[in-house]
Tab-separated table of N, CA and C in Angstrom:
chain	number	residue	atom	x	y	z
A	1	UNK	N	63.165	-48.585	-44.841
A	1	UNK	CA	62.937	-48.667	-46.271
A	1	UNK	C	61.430	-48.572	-46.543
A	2	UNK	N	60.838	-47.442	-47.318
A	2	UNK	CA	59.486	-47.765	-47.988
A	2	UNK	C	59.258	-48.820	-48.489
A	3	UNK	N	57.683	-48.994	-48.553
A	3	UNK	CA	56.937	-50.311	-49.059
A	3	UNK	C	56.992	-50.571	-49.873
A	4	UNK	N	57.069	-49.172	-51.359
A	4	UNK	CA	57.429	-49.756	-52.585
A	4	UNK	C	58.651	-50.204	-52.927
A	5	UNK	N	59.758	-49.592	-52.093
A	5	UNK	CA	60.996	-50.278	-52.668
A	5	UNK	C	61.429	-51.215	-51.695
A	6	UNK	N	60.717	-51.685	-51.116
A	6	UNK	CA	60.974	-53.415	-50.379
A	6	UNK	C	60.119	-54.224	-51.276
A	7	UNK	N	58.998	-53.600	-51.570
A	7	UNK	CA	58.375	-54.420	-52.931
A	7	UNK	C	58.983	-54.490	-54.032
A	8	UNK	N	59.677	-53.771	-54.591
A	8	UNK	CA	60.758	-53.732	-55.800
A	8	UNK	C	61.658	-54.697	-55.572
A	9	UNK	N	62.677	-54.315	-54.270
A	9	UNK	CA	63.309	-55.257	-54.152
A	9	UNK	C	63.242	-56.817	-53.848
A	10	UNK	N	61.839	-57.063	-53.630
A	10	UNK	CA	61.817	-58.590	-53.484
A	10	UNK	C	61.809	-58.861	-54.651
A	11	UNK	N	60.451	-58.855	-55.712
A	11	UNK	CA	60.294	-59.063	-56.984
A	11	UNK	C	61.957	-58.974	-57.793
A	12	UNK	N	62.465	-58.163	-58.032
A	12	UNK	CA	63.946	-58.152	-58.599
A	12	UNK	C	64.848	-59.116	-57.608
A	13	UNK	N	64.758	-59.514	-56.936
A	13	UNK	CA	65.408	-60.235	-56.519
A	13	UNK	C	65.043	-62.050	-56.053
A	14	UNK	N	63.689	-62.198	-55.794
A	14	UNK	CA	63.138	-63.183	-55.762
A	14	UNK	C	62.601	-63.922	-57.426
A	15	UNK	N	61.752	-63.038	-57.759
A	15	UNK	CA	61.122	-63.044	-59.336
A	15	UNK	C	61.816	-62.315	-60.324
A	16	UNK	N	62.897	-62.352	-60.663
A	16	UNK	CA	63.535	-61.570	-61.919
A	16	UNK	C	63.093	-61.902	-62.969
A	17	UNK	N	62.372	-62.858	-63.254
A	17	UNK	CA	62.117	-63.145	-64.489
A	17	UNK	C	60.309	-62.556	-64.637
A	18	UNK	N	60.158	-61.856	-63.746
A	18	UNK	CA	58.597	-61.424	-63.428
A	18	UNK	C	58.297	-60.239	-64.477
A	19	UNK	N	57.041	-60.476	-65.673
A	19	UNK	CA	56.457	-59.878	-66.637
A	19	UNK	C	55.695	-58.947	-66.124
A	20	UNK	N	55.125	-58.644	-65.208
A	20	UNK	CA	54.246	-57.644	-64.192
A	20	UNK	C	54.408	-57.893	-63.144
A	21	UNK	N	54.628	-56.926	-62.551
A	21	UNK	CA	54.609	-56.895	-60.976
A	21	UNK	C	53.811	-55.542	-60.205
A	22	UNK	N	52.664	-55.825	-59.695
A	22	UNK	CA	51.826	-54.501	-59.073
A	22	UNK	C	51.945	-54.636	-57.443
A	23	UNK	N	52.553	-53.569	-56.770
A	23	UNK	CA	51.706	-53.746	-55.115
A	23	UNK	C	50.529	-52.929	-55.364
A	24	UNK	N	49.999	-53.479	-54.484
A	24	UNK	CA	48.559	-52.865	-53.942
A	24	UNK	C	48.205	-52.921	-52.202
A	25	UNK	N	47.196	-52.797	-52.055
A	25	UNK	CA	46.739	-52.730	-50.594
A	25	UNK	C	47.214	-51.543	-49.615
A	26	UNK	N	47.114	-51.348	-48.438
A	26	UNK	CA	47.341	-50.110	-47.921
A	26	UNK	C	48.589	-49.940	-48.138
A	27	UNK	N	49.919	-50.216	-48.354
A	27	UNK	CA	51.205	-49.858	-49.232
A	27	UNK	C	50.629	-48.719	-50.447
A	28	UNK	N	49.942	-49.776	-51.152
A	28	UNK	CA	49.889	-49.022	-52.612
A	28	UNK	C	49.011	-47.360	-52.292
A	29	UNK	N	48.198	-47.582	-51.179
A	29	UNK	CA	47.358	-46.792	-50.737
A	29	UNK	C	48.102	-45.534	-49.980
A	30	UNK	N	49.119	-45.908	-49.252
A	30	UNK	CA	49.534	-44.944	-48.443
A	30	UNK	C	48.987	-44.798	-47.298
A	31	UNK	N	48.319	-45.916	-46.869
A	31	UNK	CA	47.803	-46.174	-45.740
A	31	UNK	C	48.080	-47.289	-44.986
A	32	UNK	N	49.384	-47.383	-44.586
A	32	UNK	CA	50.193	-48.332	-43.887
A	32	UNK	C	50.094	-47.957	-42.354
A	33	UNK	N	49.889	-49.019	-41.481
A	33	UNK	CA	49.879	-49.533	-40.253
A	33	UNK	C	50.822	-50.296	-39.649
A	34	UNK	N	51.229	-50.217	-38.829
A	34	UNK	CA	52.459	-51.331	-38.710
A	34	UNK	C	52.080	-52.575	-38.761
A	35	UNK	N	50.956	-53.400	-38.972
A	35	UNK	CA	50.339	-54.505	-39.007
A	35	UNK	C	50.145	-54.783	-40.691
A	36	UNK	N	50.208	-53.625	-41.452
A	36	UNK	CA	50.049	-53.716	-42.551
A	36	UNK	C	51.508	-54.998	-43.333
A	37	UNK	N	51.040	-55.730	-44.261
A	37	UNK	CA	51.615	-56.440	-45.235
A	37	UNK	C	51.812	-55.984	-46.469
A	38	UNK	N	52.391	-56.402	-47.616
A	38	UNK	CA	52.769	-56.126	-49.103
A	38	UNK	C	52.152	-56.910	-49.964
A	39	UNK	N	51.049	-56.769	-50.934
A	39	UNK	CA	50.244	-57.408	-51.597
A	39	UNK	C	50.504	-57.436	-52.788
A	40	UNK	N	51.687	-58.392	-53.262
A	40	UNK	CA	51.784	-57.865	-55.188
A	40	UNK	C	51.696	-58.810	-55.798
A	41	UNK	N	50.777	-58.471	-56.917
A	41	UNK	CA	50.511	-59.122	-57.806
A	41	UNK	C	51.375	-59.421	-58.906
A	42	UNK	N	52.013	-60.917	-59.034
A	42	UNK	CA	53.066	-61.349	-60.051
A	42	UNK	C	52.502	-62.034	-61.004
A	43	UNK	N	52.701	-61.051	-62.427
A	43	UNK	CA	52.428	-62.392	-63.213
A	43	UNK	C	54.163	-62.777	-63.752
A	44	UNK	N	54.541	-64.125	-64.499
A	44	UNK	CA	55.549	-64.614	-64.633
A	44	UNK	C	55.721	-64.787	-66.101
A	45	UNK	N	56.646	-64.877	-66.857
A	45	UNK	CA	56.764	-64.806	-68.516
A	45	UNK	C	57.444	-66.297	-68.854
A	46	UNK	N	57.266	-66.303	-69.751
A	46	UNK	CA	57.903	-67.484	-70.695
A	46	UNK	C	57.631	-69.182	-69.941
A	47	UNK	N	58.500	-69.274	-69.714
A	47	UNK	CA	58.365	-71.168	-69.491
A	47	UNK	C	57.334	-71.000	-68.195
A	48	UNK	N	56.956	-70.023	-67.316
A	48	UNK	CA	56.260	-70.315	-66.271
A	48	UNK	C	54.466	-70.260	-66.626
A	49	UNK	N	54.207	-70.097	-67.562
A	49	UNK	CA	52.678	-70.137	-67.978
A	49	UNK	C	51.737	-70.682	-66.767
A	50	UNK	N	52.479	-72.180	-66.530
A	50	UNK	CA	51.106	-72.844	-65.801
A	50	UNK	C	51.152	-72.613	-64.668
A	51	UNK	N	51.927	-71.727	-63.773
A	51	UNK	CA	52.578	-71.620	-62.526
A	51	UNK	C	50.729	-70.648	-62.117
A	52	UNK	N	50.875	-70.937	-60.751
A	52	UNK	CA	49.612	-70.254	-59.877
A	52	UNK	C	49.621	-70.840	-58.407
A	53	UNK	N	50.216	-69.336	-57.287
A	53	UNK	CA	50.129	-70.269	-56.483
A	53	UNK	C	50.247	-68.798	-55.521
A	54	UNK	N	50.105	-68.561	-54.111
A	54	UNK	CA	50.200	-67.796	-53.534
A	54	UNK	C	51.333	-68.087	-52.374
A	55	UNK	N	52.395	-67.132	-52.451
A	55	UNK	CA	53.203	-67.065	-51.541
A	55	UNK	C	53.441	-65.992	-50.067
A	56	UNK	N	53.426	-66.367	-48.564
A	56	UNK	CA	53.589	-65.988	-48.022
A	56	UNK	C	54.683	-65.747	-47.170
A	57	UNK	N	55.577	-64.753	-47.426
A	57	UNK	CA	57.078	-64.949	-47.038
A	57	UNK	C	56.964	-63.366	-46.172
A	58	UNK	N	58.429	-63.091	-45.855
A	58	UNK	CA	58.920	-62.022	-45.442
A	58	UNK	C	60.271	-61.135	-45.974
A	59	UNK	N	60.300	-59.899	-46.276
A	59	UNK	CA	61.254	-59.218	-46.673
A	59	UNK	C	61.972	-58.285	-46.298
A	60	UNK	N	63.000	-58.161	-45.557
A	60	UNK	CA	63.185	-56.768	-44.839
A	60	UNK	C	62.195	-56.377	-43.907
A	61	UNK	N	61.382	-57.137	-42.887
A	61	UNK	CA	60.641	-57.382	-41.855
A	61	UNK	C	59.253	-56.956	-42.108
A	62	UNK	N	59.008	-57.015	-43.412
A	62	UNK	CA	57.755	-56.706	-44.046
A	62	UNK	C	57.472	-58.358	-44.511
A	63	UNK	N	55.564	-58.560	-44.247
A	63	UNK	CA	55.266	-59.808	-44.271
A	63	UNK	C	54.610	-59.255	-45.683
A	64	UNK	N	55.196	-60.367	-46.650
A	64	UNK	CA	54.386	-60.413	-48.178
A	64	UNK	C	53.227	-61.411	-48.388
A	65	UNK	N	52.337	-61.001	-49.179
A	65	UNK	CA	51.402	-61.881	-50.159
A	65	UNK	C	52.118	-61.489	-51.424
A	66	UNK	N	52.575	-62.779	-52.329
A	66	UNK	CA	52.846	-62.572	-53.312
A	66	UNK	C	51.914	-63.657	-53.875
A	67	UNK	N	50.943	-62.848	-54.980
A	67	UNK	CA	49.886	-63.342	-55.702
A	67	UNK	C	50.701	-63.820	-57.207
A	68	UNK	N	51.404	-65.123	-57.591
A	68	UNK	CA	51.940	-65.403	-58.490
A	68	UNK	C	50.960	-66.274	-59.532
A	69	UNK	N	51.196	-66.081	-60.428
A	69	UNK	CA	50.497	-66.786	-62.152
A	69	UNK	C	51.446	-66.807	-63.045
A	70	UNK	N	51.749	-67.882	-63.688
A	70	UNK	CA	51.959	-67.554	-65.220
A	70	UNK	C	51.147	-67.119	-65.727
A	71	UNK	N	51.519	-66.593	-67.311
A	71	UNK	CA	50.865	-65.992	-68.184
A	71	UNK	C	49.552	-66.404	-68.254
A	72	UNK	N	49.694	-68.017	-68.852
A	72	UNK	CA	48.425	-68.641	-68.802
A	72	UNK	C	47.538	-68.449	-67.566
A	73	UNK	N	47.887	-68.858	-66.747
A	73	UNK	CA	47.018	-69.163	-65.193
A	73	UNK	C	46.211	-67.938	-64.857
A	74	UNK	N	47.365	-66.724	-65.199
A	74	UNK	CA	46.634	-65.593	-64.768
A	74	UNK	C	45.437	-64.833	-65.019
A	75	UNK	N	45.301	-65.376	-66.530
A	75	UNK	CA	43.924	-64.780	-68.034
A	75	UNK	C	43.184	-65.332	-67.356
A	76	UNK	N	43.700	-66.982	-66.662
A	76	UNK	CA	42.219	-68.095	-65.851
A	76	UNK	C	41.608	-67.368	-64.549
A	77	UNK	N	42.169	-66.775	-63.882
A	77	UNK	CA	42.427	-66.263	-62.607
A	77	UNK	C	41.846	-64.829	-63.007
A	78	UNK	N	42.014	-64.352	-63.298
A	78	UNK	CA	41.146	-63.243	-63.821
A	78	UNK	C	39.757	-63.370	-64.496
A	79	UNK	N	39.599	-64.081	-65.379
A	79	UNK	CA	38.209	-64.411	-66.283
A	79	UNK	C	37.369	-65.468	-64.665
A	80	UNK	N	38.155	-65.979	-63.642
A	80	UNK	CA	37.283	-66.650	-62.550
A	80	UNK	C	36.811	-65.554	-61.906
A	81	UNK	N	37.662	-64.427	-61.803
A	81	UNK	CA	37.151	-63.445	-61.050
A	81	UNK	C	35.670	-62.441	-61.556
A	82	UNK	N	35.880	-62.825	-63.124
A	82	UNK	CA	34.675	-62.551	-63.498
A	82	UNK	C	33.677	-62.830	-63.322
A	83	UNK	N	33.914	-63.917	-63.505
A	83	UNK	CA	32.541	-65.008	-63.572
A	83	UNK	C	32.091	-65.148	-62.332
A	84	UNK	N	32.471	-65.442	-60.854
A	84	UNK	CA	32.108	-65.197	-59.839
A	84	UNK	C	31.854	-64.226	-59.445
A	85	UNK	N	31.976	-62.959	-60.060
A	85	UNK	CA	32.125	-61.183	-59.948
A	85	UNK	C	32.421	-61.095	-58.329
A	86	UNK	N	33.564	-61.375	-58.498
A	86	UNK	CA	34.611	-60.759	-57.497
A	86	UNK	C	36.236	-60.701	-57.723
A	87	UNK	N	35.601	-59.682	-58.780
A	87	UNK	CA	37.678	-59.274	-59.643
A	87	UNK	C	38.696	-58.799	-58.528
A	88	UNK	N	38.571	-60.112	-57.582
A	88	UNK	CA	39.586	-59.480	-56.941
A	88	UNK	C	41.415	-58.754	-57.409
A	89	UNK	N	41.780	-59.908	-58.536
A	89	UNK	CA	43.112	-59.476	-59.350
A	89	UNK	C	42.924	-58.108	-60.148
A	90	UNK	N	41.376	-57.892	-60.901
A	90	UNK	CA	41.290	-57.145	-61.540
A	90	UNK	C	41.578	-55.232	-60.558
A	91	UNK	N	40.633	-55.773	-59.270
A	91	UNK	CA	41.079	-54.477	-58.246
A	91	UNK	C	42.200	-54.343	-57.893
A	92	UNK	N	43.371	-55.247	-57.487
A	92	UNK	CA	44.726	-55.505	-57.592
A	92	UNK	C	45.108	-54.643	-58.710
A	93	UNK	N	44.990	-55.283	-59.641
A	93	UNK	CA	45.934	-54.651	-61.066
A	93	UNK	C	45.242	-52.742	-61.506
A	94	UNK	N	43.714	-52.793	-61.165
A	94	UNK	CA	43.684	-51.172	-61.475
A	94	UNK	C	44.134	-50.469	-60.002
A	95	UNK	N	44.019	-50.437	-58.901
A	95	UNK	CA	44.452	-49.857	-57.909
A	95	UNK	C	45.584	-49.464	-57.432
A	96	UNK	N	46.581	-51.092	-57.683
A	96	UNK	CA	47.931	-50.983	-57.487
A	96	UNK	C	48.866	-49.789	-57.963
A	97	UNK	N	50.033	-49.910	-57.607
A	97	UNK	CA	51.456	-49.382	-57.563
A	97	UNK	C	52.259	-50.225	-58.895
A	98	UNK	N	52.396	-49.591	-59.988
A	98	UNK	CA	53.272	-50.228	-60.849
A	98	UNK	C	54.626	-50.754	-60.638
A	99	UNK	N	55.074	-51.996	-60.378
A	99	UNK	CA	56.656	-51.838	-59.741
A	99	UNK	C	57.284	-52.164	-61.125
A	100	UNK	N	56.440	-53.140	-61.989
A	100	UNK	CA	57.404	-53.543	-63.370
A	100	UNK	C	56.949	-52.335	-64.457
A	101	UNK	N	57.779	-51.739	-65.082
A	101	UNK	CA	57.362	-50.771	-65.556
A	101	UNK	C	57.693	-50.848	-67.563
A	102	UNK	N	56.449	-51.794	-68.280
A	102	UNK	CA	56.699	-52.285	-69.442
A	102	UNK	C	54.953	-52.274	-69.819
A	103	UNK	N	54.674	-52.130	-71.200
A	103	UNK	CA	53.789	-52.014	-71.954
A	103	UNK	C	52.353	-53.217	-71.620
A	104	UNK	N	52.794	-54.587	-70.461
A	104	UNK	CA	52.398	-55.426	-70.113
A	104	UNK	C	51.821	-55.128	-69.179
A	105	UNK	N	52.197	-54.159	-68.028
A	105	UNK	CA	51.865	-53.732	-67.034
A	105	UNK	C	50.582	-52.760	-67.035
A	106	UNK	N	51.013	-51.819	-68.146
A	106	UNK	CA	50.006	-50.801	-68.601
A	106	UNK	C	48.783	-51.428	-68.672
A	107	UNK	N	48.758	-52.362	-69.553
A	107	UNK	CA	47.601	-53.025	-70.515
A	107	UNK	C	46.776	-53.684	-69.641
A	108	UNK	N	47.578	-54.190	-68.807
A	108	UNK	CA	46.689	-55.013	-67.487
A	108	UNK	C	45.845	-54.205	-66.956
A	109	UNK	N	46.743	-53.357	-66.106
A	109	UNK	CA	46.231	-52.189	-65.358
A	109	UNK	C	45.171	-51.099	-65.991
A	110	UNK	N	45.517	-50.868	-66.892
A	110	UNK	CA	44.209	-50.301	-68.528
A	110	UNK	C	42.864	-51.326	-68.223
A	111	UNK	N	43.101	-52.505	-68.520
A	111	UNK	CA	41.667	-53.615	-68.635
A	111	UNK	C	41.127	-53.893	-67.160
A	112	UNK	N	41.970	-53.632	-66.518
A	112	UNK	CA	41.544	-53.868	-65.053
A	112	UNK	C	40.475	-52.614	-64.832
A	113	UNK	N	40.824	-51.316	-65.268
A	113	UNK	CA	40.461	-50.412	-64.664
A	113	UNK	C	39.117	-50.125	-65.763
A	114	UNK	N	38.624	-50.871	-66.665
A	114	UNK	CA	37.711	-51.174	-67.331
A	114	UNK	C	36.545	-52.215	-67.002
A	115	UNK	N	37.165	-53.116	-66.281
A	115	UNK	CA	36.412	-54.031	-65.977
A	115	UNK	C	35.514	-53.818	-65.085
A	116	UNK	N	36.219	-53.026	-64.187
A	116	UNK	CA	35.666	-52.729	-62.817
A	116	UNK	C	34.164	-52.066	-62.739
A	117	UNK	N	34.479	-50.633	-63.418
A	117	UNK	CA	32.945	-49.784	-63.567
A	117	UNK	C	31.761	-50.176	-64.122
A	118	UNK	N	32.306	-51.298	-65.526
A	118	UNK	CA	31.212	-52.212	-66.320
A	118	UNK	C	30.821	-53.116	-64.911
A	119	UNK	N	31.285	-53.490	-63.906
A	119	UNK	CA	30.541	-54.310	-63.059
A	119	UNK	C	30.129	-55.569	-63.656
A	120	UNK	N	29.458	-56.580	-62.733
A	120	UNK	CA	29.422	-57.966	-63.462
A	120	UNK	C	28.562	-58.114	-64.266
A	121	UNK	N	28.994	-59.251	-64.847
A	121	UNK	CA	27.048	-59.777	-66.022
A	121	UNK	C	26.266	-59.792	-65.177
A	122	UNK	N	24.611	-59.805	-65.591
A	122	UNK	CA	23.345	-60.041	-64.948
A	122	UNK	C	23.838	-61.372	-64.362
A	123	UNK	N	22.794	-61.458	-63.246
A	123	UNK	CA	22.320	-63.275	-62.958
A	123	UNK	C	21.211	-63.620	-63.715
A	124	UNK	N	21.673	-64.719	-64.311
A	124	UNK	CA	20.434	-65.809	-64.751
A	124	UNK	C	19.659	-66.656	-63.571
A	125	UNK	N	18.376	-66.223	-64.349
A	125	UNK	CA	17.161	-66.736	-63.290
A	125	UNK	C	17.373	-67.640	-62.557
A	126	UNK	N	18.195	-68.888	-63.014
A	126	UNK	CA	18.624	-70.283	-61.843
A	126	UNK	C	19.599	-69.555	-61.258
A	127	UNK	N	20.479	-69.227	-61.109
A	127	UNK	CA	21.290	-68.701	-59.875
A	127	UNK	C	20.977	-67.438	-59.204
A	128	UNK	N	20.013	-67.123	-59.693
A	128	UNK	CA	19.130	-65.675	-58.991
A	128	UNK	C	18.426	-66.461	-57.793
A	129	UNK	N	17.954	-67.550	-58.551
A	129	UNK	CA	16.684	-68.125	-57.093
A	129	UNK	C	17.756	-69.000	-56.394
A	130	UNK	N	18.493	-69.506	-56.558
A	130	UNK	CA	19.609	-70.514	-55.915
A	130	UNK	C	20.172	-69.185	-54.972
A	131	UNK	N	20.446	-68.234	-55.288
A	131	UNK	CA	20.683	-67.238	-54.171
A	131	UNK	C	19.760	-66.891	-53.226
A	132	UNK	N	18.781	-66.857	-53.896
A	132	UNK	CA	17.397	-65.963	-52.956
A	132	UNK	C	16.980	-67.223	-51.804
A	133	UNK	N	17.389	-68.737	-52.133
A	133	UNK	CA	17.359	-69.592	-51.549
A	133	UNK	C	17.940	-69.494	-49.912
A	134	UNK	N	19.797	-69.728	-50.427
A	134	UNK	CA	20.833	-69.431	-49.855
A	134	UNK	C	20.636	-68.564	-49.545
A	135	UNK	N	20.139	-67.171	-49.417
A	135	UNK	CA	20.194	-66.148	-48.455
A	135	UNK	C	18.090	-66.253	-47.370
A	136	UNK	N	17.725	-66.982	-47.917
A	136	UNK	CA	16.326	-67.329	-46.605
A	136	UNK	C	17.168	-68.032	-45.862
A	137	UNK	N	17.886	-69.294	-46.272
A	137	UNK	CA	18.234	-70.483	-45.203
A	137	UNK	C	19.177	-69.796	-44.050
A	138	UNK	N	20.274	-68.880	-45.074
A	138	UNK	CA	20.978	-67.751	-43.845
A	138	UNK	C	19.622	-67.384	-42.673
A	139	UNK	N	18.929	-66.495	-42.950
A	139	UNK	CA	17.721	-66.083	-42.286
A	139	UNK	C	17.592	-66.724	-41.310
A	140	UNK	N	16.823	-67.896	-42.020
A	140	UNK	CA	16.317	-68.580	-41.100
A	140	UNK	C	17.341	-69.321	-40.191
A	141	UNK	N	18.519	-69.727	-40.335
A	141	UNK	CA	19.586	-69.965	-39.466
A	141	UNK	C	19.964	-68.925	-38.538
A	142	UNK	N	19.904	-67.480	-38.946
A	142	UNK	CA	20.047	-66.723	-37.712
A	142	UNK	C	18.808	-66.384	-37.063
A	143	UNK	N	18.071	-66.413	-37.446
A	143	UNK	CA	16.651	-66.272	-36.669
A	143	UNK	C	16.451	-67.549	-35.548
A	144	UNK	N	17.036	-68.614	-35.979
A	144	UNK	CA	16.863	-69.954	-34.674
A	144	UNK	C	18.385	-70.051	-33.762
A	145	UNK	N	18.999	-68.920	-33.995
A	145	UNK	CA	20.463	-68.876	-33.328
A	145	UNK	C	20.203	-68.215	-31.977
């Protein structure tokens, strides 16, 4: 069975009640290895809002990451990825493989693929030097290694 429709079939069968569902990673890529896993990103609708949690299971002898959020959790989980500028969900959602196929999915995958090229906000001067810090002490820790 292909990756996308072992990914289909978990989500429809594990998450039916799932508002988006994207694979991504070398699946979504077409660059599968036999070591390769299934990386999809779930968000969840209605009563599951506060839900956020990452699941590692197996499906048809394919090992999953299922990246789950409610609605709510997920806007949080995304806007963290901002702010730390490392959209990791946001590269998820523009890269991926559409498996749920609804106006929710689009829109994600639309803002995702917006977010990305704008790249992050500037650093402000205190966490500019709090870095420049953190990367001498690296230095100097591998320099006495």
């Amino acid at each position: 069975m292909d990756p996308y429709a072992v990914a289909r079939e978990f989500v429809d069968q594990r998450y039916p009640d799932a508002q988006v569902a994207i694979l991504d990673g070398s699946a979504a890529s077409g660059a599968v290895t036999p070591t390769s896993d299934l990386d999809i990103l779930i968000v969840l609708s209605g009563d599951s809002a506060d839900v956020s949690y990452v699941e590692t299971t197996t499906h048809r002898q394919w090992l999953i990451e299922a990246f789950v959020y409610g609605s709510a959790r997920a806007r949080e989980w995304f806007q963290r990825g901002h702010d730390e500028r490392r959209p990791v969900l946001d590269s998820l959602a523009a890269n991926g493989l559409a498996i749920s196929k609804n106006e929710e999915t689009v829109a994600l995958a639309k803002e995702a693929r917006e977010v990305i090229p704008a790249g992050p906000k500037p650093l402000g001067a205190e966490e500019l030097d709090l870095r420049r810090y953190k990367l001498s002490a690296w230095i100097d820790d591998l320099e006495g290694s």
